[in-house]
Tab-separated table of N, CA and C in Angstrom:
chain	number	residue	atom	x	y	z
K	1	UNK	N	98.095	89.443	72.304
K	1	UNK	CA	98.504	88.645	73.446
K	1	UNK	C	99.670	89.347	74.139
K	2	UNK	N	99.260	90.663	74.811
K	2	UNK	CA	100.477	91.236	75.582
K	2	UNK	C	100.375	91.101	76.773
K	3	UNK	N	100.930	89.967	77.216
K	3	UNK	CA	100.906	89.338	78.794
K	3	UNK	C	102.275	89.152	79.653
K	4	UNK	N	102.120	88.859	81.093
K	4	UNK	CA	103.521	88.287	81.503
K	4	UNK	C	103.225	86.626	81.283
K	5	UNK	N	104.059	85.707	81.545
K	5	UNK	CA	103.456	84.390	81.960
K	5	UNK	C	104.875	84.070	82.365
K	6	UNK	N	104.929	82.957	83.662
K	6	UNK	CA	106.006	82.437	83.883
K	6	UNK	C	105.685	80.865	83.935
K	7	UNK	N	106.148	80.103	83.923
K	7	UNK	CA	106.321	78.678	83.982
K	7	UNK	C	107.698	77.766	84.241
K	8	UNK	N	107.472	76.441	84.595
K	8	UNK	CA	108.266	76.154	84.547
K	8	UNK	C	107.911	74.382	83.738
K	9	UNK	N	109.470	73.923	83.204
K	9	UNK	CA	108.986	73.124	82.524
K	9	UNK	C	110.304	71.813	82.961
K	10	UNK	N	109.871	70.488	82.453
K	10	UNK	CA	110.963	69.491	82.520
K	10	UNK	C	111.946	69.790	81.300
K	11	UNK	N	112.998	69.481	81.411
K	11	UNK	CA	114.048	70.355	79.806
K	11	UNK	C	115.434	69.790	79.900
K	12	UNK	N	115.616	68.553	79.478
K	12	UNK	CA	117.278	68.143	79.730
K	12	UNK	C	117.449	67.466	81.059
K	13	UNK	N	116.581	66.884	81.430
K	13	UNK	CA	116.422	66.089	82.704
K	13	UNK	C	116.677	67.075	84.199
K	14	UNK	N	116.384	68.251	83.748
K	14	UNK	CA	116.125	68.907	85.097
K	14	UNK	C	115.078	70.295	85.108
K	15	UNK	N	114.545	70.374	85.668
K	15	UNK	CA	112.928	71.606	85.836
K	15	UNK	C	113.822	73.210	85.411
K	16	UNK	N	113.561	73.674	84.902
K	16	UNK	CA	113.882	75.016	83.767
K	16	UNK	C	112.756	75.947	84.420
K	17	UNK	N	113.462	77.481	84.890
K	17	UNK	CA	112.333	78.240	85.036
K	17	UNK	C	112.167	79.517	83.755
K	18	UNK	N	110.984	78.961	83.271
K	18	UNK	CA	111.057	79.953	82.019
K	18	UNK	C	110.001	81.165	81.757
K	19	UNK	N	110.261	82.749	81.972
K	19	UNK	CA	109.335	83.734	81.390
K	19	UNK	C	109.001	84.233	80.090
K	20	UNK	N	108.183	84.982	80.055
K	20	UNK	CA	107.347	85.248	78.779
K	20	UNK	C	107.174	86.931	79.284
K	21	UNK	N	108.102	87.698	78.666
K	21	UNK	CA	107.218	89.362	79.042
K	21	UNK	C	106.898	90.057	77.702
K	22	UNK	N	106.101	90.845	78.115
K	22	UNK	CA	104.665	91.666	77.324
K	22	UNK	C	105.367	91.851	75.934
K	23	UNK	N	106.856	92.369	75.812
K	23	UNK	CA	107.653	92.729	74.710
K	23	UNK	C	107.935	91.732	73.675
K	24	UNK	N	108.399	90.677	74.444
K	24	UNK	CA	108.863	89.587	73.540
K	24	UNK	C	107.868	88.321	73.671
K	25	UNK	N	107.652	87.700	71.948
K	25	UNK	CA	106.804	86.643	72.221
K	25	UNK	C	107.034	84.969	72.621
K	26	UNK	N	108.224	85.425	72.666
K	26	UNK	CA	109.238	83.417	73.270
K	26	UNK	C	109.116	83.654	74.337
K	27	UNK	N	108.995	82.522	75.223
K	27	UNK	CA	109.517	82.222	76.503
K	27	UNK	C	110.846	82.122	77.041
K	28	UNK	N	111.935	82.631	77.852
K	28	UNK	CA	113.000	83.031	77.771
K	28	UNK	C	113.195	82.454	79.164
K	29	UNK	N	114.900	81.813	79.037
K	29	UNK	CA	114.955	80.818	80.258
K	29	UNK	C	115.701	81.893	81.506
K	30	UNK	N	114.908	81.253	83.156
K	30	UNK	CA	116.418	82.330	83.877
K	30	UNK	C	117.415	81.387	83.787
K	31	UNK	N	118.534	82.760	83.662
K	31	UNK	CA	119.533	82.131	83.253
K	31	UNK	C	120.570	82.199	84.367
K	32	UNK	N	121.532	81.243	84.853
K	32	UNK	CA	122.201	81.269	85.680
K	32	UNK	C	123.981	81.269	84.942
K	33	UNK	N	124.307	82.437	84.974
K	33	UNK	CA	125.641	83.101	84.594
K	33	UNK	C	125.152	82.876	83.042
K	34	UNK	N	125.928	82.078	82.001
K	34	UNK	CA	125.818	81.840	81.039
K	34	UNK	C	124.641	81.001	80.219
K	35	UNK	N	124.363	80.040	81.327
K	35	UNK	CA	123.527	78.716	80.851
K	35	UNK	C	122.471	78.717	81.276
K	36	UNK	N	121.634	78.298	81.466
K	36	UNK	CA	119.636	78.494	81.813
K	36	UNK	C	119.995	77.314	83.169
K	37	UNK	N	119.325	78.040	84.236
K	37	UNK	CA	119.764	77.647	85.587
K	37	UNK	C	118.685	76.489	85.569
K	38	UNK	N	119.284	75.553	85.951
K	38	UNK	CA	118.323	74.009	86.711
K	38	UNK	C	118.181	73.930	88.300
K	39	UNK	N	116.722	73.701	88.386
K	39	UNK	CA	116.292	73.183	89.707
K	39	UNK	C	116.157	71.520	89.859
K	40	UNK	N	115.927	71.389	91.306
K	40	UNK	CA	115.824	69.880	91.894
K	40	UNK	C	114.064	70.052	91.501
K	41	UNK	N	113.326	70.782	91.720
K	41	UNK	CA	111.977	70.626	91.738
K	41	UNK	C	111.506	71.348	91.116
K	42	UNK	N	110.008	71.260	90.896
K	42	UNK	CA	108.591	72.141	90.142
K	42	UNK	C	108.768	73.522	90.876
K	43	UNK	N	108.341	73.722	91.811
K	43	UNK	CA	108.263	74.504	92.622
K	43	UNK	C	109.066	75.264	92.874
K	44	UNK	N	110.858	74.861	93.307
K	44	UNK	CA	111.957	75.589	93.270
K	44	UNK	C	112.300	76.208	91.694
K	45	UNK	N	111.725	76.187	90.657
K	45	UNK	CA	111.738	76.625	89.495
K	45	UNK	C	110.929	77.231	89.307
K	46	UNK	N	109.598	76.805	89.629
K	46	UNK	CA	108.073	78.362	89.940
K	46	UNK	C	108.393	79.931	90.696
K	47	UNK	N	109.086	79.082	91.796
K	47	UNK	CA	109.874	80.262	92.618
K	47	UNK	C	110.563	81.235	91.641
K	48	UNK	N	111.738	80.765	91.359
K	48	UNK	CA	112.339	81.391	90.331
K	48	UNK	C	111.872	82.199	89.064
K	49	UNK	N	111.205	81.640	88.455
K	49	UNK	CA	110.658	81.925	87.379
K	49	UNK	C	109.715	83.445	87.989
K	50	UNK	N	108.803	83.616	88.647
K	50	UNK	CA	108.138	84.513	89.298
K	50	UNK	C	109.131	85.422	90.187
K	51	UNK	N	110.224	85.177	90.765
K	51	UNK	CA	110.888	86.640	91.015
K	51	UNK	C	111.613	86.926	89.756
K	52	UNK	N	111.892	86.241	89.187
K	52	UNK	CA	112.507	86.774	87.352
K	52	UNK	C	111.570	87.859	86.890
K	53	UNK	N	109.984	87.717	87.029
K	53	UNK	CA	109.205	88.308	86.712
K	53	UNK	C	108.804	89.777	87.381
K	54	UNK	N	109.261	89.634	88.790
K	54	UNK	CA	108.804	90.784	89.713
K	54	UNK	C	109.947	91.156	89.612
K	55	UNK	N	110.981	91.476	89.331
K	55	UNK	CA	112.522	91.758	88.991
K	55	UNK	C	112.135	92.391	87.792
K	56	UNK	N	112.042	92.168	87.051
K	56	UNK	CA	111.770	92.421	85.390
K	56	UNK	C	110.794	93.460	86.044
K	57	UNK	N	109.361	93.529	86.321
K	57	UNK	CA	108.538	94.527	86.261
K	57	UNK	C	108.472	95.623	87.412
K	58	UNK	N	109.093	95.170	88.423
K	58	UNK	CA	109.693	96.158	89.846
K	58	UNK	C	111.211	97.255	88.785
K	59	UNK	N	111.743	96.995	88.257
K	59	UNK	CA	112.928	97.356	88.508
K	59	UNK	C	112.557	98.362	86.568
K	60	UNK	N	112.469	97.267	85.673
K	60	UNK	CA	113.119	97.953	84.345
K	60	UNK	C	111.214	98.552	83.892
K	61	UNK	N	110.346	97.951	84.500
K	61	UNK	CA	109.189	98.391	83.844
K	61	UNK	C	108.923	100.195	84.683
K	62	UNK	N	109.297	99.860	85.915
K	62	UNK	CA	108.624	100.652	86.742
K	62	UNK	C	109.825	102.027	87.260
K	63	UNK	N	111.178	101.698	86.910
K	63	UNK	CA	112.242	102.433	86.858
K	63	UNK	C	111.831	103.453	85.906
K	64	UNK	N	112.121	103.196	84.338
K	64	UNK	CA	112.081	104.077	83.425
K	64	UNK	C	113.375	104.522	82.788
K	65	UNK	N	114.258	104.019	83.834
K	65	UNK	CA	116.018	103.841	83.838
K	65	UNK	C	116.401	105.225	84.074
K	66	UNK	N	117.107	106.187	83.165
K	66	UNK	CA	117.596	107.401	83.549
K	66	UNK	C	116.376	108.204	84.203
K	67	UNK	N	115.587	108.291	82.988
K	67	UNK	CA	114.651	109.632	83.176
K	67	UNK	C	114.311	109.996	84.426
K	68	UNK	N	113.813	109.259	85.268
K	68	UNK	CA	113.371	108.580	87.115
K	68	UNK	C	114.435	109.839	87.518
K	69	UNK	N	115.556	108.791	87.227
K	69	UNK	CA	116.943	109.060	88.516
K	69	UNK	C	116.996	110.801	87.711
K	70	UNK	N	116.948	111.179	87.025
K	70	UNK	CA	117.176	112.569	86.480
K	70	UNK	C	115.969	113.506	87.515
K	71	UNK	N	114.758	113.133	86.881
K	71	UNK	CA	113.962	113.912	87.639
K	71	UNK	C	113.551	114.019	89.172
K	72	UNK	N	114.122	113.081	89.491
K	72	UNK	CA	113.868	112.716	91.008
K	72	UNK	C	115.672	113.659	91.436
K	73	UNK	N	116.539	113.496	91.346
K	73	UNK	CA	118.011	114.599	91.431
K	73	UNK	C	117.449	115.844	91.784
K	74	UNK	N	116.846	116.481	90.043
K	74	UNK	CA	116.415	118.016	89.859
K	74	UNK	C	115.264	118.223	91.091
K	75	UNK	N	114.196	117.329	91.415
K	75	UNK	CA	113.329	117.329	92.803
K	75	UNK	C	114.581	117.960	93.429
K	76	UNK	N	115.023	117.068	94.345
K	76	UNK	CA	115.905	116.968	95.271
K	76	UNK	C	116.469	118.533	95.611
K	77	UNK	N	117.242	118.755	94.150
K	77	UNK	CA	117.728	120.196	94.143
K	77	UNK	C	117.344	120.901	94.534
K	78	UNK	N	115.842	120.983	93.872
K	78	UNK	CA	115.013	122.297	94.206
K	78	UNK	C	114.057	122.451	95.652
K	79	UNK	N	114.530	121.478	96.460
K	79	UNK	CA	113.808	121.104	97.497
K	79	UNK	C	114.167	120.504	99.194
K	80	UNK	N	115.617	121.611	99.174
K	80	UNK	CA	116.935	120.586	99.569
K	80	UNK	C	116.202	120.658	100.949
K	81	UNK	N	116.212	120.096	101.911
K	81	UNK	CA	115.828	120.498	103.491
K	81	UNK	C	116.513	121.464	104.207
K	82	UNK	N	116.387	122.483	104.877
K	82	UNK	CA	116.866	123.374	105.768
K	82	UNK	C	117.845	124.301	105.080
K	83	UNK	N	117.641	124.322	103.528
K	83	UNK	CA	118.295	125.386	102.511
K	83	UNK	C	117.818	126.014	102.386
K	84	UNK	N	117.778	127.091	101.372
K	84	UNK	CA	117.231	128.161	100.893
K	84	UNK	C	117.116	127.613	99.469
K	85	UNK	N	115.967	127.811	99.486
K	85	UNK	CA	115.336	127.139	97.758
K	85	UNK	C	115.994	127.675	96.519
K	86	UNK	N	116.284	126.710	95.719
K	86	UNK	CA	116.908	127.206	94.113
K	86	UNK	C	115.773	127.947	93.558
K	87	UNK	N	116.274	128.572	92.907
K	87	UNK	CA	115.038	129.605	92.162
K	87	UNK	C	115.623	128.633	90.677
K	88	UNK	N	114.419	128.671	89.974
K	88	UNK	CA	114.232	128.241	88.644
K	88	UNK	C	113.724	129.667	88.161
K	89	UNK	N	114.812	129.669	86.994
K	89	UNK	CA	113.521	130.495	85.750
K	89	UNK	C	113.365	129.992	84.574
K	90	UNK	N	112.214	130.137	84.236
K	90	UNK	CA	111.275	129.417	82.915
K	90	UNK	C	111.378	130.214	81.976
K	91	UNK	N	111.635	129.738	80.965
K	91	UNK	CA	111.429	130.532	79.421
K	91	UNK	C	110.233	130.890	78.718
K	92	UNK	N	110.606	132.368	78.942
K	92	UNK	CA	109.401	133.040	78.268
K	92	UNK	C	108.660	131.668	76.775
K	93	UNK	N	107.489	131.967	77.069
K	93	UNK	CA	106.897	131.713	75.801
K	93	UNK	C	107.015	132.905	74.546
K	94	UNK	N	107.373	132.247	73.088
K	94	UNK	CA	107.501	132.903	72.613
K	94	UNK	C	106.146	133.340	71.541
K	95	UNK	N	105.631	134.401	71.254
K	95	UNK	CA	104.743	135.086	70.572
K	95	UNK	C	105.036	134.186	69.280
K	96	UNK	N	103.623	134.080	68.545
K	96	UNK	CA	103.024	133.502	67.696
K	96	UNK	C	102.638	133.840	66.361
């Protein structure tokens, strides 16, 4: 069962928006600063709950965190506009 799911639920007399991602198997509340944020409605908590989710999979799934920002730099370097190109040299392969 490696899924997203978001929902939202009634929880302490006010609507809770709560996700579920692929990693972990609890449902996990958004949380507003410290405490699990409450809505007036179903819907204003669906909301929520679903950009929690496109947040989560836009940003930390689809980032990769350093590696991205590293290889996308070294691009950059080697590719500057209206420069004169970095020369790379590659290491011999070594005999076997």
């Amino acid at each position: 069962m490696n899924h997203f799911h978001a929902k939202a639920e009634w929880i302490d007399g006010a609507w809770r928006a709560l996700v579920r991602y692929s990693h972990k198997a609890d449902y996990w509340p958004v949380m507003s600063g410290a405490r699990p944020a409450a809505y007036p409605s179903r819907e204003k908590a669906l909301i929520a709950a679903y950009q929690a989710q496109e947040k989560h999979v836009n940003g930390t799934i689809r980032g990769f965190g350093d590696k991205v920002c590293a290889a996308r730099a070294e691009a950059e370097r080697l590719f500057r506009p209206g420069r004169k190109p970095v020369v790379v040299e590659r290491a011999r392969a070594r005999p076997l």
